[in-house]
Short mmCIF file of N, CA, C and O in Angstrom, two decimals:
data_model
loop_
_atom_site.label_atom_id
_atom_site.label_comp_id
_atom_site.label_asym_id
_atom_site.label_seq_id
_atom_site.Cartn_x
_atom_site.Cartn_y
_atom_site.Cartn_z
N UNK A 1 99.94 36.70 -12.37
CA UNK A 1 101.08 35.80 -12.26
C UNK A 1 102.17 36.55 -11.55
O UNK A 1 102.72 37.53 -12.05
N UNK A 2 102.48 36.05 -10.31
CA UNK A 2 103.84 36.84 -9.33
C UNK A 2 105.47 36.43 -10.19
O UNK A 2 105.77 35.35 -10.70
N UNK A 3 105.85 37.00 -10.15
CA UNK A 3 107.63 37.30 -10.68
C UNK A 3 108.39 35.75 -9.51
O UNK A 3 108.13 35.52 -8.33
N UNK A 4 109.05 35.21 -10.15
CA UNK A 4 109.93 34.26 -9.55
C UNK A 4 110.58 34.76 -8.63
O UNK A 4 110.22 34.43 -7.50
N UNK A 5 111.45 35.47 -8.71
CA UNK A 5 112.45 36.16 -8.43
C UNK A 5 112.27 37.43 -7.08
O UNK A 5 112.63 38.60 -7.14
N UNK A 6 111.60 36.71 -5.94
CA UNK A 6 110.54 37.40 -5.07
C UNK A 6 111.46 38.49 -3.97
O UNK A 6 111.01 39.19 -3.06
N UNK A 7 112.86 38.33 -4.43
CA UNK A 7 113.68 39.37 -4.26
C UNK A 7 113.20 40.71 -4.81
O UNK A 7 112.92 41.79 -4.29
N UNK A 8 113.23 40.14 -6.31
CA UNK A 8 113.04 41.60 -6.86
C UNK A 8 111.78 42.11 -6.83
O UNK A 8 111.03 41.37 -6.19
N UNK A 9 111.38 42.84 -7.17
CA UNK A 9 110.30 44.18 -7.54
C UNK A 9 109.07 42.88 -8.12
O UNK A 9 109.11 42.31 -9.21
N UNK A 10 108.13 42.68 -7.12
CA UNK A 10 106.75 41.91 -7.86
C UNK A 10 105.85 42.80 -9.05
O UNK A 10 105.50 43.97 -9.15
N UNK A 11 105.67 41.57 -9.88
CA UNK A 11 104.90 41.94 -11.01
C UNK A 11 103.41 41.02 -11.12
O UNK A 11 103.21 39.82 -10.92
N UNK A 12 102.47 42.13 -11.51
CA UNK A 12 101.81 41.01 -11.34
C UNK A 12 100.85 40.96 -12.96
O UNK A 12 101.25 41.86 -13.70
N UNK A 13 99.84 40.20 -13.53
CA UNK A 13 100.00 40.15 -14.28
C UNK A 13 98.00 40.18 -14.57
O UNK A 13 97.47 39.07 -14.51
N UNK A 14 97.08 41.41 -14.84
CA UNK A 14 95.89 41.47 -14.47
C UNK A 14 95.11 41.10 -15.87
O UNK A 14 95.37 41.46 -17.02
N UNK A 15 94.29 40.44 -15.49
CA UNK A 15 93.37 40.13 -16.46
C UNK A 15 91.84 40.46 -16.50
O UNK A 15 91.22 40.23 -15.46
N UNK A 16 91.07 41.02 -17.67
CA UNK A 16 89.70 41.73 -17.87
C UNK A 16 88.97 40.74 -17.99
O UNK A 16 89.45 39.84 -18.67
N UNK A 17 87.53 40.50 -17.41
CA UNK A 17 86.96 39.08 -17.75
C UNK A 17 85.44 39.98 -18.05
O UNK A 17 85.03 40.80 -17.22
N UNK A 18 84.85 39.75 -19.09
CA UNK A 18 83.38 40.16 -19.39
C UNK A 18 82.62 39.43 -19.61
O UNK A 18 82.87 38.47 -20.33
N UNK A 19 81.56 39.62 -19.15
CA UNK A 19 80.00 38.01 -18.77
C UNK A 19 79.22 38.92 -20.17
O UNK A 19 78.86 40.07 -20.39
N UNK A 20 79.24 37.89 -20.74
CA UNK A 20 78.14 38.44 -22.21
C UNK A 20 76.74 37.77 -21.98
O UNK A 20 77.01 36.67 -21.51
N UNK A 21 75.48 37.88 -22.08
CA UNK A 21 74.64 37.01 -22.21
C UNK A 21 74.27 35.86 -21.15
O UNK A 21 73.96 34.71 -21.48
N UNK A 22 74.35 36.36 -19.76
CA UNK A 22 74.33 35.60 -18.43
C UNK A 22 73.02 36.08 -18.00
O UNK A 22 72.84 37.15 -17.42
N UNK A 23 71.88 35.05 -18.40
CA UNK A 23 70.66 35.90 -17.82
C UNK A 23 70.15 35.48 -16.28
O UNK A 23 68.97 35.56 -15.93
N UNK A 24 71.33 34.99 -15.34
CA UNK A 24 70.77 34.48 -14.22
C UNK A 24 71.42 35.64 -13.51
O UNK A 24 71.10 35.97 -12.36
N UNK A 25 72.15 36.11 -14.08
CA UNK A 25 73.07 37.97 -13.59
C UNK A 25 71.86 38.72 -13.72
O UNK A 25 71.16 39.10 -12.78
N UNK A 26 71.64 38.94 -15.09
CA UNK A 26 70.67 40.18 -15.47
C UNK A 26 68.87 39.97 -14.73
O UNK A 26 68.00 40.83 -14.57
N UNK A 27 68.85 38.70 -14.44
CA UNK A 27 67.74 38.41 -13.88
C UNK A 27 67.28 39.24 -11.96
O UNK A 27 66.16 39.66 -11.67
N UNK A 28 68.10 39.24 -11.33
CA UNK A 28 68.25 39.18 -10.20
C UNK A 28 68.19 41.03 -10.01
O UNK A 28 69.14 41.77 -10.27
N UNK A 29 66.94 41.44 -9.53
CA UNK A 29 67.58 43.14 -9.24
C UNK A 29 67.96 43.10 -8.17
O UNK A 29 67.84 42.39 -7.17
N UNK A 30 68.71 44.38 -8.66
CA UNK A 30 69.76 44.89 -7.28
C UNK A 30 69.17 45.65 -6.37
O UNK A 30 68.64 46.62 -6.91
N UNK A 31 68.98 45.63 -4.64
CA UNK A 31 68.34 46.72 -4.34
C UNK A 31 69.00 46.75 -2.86
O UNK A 31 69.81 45.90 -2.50
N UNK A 32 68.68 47.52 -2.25
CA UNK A 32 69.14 48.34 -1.61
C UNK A 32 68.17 48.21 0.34
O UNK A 32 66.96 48.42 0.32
N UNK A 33 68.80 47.91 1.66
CA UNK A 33 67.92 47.46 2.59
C UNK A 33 68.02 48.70 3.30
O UNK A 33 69.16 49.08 3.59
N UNK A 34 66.83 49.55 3.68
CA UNK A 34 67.07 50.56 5.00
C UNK A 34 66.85 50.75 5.94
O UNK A 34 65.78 51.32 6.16
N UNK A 35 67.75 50.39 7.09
CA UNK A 35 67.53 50.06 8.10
C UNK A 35 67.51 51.38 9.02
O UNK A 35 68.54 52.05 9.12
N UNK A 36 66.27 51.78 9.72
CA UNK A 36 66.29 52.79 10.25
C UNK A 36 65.90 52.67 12.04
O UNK A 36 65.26 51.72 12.51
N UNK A 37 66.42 53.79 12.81
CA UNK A 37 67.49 53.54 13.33
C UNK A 37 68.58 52.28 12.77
O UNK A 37 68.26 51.14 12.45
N UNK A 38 69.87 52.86 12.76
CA UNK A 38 71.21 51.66 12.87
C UNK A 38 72.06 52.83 13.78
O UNK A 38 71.99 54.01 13.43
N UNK A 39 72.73 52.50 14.77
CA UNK A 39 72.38 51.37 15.38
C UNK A 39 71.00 51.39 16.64
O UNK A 39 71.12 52.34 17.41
N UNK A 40 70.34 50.91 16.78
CA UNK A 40 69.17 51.11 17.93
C UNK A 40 69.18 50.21 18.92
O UNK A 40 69.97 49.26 18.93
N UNK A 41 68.18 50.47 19.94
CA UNK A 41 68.40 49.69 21.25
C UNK A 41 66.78 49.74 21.28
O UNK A 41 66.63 48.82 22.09
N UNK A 42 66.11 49.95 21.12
CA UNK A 42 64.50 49.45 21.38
C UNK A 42 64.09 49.16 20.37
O UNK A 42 63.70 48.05 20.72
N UNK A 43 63.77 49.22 19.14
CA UNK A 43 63.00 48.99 17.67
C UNK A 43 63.76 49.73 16.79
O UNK A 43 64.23 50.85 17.00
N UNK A 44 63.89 48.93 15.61
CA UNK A 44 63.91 49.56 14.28
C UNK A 44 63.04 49.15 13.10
O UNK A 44 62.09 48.37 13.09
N UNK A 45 63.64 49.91 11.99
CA UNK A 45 62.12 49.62 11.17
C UNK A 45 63.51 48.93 9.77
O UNK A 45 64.71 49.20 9.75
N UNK A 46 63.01 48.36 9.14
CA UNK A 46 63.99 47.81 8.33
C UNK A 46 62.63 47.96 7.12
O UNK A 46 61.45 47.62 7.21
N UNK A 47 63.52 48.70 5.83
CA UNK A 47 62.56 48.90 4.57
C UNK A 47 62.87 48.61 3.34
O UNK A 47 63.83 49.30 3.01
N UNK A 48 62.38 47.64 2.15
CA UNK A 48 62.54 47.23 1.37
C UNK A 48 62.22 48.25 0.46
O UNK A 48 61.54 49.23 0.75
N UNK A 49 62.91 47.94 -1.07
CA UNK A 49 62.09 49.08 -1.87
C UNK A 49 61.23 49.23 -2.44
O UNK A 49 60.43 48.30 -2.40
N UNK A 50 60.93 50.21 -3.16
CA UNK A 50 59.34 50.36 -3.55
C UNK A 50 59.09 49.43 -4.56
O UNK A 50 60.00 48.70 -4.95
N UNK A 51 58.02 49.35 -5.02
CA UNK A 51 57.94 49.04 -6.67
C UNK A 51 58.30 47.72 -6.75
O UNK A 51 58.30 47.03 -7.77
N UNK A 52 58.70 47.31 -5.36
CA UNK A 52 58.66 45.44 -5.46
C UNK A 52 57.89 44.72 -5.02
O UNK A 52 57.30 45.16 -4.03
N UNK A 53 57.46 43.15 -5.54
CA UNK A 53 56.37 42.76 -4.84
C UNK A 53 56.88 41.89 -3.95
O UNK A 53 57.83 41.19 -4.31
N UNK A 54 56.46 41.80 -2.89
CA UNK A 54 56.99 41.68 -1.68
C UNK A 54 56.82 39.84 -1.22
O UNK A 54 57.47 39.02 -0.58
N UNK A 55 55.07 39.90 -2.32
CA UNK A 55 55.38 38.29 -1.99
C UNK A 55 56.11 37.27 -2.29
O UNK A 55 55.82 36.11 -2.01
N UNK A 56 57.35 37.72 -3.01
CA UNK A 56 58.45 36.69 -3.90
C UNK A 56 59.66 36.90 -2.59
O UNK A 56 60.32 35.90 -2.29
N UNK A 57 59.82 37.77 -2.09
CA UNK A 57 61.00 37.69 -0.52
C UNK A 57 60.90 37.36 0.31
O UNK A 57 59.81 37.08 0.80
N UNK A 58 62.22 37.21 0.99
CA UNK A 58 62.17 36.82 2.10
C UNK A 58 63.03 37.46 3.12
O UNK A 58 64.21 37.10 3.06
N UNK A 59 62.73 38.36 4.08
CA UNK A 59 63.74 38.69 4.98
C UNK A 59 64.67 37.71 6.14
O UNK A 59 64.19 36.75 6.73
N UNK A 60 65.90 38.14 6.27
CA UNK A 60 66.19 36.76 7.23
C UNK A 60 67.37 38.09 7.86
O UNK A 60 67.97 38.96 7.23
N UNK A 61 67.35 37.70 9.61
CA UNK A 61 68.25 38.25 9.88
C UNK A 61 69.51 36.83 10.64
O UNK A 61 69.33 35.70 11.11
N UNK A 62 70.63 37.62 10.42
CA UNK A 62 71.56 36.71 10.99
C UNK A 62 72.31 36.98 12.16
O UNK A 62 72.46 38.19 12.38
N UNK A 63 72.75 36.30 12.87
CA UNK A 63 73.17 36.55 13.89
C UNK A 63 75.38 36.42 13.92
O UNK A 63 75.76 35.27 13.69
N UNK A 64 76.18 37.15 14.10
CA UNK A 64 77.40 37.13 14.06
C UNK A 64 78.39 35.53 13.92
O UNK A 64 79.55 35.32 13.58
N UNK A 65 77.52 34.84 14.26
CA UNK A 65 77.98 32.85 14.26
C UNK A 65 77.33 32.88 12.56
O UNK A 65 77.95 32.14 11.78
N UNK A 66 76.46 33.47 12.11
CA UNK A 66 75.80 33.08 10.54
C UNK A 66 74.22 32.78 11.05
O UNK A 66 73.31 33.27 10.39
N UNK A 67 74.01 32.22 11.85
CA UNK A 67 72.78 31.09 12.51
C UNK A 67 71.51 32.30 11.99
O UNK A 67 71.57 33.40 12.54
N UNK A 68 70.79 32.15 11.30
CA UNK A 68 69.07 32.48 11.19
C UNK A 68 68.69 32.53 12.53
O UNK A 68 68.64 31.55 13.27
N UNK A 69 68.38 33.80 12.87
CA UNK A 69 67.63 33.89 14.07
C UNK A 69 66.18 34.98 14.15
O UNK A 69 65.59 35.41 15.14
N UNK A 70 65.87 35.22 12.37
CA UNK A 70 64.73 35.53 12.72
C UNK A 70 64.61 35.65 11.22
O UNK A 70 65.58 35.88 10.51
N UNK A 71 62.94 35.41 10.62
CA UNK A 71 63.06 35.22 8.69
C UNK A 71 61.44 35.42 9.33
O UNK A 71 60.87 35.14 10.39
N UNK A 72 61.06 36.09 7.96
CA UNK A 72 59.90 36.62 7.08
C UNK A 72 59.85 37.02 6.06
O UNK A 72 60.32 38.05 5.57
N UNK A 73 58.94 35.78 5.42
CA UNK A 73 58.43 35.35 4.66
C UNK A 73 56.90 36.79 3.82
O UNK A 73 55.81 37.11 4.29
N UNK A 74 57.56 37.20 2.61
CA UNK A 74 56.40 37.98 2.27
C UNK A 74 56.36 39.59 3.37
O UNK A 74 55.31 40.02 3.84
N UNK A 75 57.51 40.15 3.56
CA UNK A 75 57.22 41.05 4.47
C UNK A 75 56.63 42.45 3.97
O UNK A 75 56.70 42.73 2.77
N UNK A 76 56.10 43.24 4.78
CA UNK A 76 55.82 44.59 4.45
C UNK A 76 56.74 45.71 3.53
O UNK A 76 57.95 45.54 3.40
N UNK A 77 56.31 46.41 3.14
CA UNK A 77 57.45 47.49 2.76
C UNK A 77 57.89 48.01 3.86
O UNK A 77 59.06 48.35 3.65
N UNK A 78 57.60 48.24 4.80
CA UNK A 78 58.28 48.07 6.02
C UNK A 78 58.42 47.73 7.07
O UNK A 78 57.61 48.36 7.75
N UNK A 79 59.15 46.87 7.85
CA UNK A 79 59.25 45.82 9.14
C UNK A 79 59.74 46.57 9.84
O UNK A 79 60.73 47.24 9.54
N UNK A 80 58.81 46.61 11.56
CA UNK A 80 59.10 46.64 12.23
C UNK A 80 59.91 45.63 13.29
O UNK A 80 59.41 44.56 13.62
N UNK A 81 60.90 45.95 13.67
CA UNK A 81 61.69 44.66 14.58
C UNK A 81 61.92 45.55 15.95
O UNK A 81 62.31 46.71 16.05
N UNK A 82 61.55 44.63 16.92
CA UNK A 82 61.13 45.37 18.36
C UNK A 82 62.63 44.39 18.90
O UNK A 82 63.07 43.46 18.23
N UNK A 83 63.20 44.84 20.18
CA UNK A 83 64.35 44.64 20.91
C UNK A 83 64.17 43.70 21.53
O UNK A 83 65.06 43.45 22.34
N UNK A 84 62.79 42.57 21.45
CA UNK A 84 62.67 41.37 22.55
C UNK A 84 63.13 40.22 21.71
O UNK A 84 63.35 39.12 22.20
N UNK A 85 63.27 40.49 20.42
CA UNK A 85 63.33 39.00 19.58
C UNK A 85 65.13 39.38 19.23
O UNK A 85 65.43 38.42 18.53
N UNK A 86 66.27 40.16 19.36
CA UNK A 86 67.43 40.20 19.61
C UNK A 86 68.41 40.37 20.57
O UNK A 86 68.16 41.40 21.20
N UNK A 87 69.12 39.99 20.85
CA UNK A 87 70.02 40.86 22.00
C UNK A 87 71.00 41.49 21.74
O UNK A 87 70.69 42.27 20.84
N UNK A 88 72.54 41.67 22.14
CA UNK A 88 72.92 42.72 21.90
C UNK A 88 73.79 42.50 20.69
O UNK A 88 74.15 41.33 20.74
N UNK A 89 74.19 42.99 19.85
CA UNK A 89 75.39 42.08 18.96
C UNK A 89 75.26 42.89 17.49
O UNK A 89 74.46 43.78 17.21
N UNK A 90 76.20 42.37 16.73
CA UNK A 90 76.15 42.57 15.26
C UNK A 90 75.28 41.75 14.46
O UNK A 90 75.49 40.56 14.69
N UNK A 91 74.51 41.92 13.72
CA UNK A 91 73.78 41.74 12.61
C UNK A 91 73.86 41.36 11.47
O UNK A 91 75.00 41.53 11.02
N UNK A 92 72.82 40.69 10.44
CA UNK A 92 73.52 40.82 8.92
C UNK A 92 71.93 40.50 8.92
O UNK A 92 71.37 39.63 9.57
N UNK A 93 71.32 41.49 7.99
CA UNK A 93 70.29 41.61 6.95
C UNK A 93 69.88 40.97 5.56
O UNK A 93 70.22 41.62 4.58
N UNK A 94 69.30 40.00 5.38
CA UNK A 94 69.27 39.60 4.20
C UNK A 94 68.21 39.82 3.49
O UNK A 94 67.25 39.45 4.17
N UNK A 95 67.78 40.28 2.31
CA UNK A 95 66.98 39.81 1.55
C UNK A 95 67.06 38.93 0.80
O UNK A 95 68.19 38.60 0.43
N UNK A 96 65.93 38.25 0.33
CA UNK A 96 66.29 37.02 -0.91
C UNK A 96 64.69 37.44 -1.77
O UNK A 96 63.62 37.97 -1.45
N UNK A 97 65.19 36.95 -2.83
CA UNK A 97 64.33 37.26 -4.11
C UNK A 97 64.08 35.93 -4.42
O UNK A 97 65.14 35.30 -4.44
N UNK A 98 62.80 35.03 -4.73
CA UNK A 98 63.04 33.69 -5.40
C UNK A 98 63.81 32.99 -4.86
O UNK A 98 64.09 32.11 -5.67
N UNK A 99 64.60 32.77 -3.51
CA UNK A 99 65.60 32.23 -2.67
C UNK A 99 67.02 32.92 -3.60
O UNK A 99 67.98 32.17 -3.80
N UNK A 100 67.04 33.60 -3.83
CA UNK A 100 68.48 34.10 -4.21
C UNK A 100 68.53 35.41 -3.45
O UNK A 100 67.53 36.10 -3.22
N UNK A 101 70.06 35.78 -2.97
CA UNK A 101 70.39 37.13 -1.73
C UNK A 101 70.11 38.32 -2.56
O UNK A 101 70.96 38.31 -3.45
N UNK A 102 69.37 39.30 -2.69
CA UNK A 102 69.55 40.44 -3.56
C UNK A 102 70.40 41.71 -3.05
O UNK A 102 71.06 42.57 -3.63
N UNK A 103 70.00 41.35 -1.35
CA UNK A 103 70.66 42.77 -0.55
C UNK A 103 70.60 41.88 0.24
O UNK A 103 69.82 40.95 0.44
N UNK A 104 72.21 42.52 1.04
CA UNK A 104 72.79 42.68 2.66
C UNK A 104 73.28 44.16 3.18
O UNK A 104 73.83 45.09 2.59
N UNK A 105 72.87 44.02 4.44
CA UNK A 105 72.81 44.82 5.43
C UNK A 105 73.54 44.23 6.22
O UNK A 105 73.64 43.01 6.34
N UNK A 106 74.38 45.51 7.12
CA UNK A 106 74.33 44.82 8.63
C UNK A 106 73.49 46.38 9.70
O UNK A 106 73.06 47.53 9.62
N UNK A 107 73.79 44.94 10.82
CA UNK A 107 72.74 46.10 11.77
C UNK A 107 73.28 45.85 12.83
O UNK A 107 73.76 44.78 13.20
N UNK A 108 73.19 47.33 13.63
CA UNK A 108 73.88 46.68 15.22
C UNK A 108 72.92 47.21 16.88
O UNK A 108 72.78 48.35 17.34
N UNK A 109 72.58 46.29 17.25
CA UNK A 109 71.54 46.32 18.11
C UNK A 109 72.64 46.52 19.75
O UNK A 109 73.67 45.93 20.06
N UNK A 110 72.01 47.41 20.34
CA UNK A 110 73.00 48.16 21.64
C UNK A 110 72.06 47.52 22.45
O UNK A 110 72.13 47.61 23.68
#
């Protein structure tokens, strides 16, 4: 809550919020995308983590507008992405678990 009085010295007024018992939170793991080379100009290899099964994801990369411009379905523990299916630009990496985002990346292709 900001102070009326926006002359004087702002106050503001913070509040603690704790999720008890949210199992669509606790459901979802957290993990982590590695994109190797970043940034590259001929191929990179983009790697999911271990110990997951791969046929419940989905990789999707995005293009700087948001637009899907490239998704796989069930990918390897690690994808190769070659320089003919992007051009030059900023990136965003997605994974999805069950259609939910688990990890973002970005990536930047020269």
């Amino acid at each position: 809550v900001r102070s009326q009085n926006v002359c004087a010295s702002s106050a503001y007024l913070t509040k603690s919020v704790t999720i008890n018992n949210c199992p669509r939170l606790s459901q979802a793991p957290v993990y982590t995308i590695q994109i190797r080379p970043n940034p590259w100009n001929q191929s990179t290899f983009i790697t999911i983590p271990e110990g997951s099964n791969t046929a419940e994801y989905t990789l999707l990369i995005y293009d700087f507008l948001g637009r899907a411009v490239y998704a796989l379905s069930a990918p390897d523990k690690e994808t190769h992405i070659n320089r003919s299916i992007l051009k030059t630009g900023i990136y965003t990496v997605v994974l999805r678990f069950q259609n939910e985002r688990i990890a973002t990346e970005r990536m930047v292709v020269e």
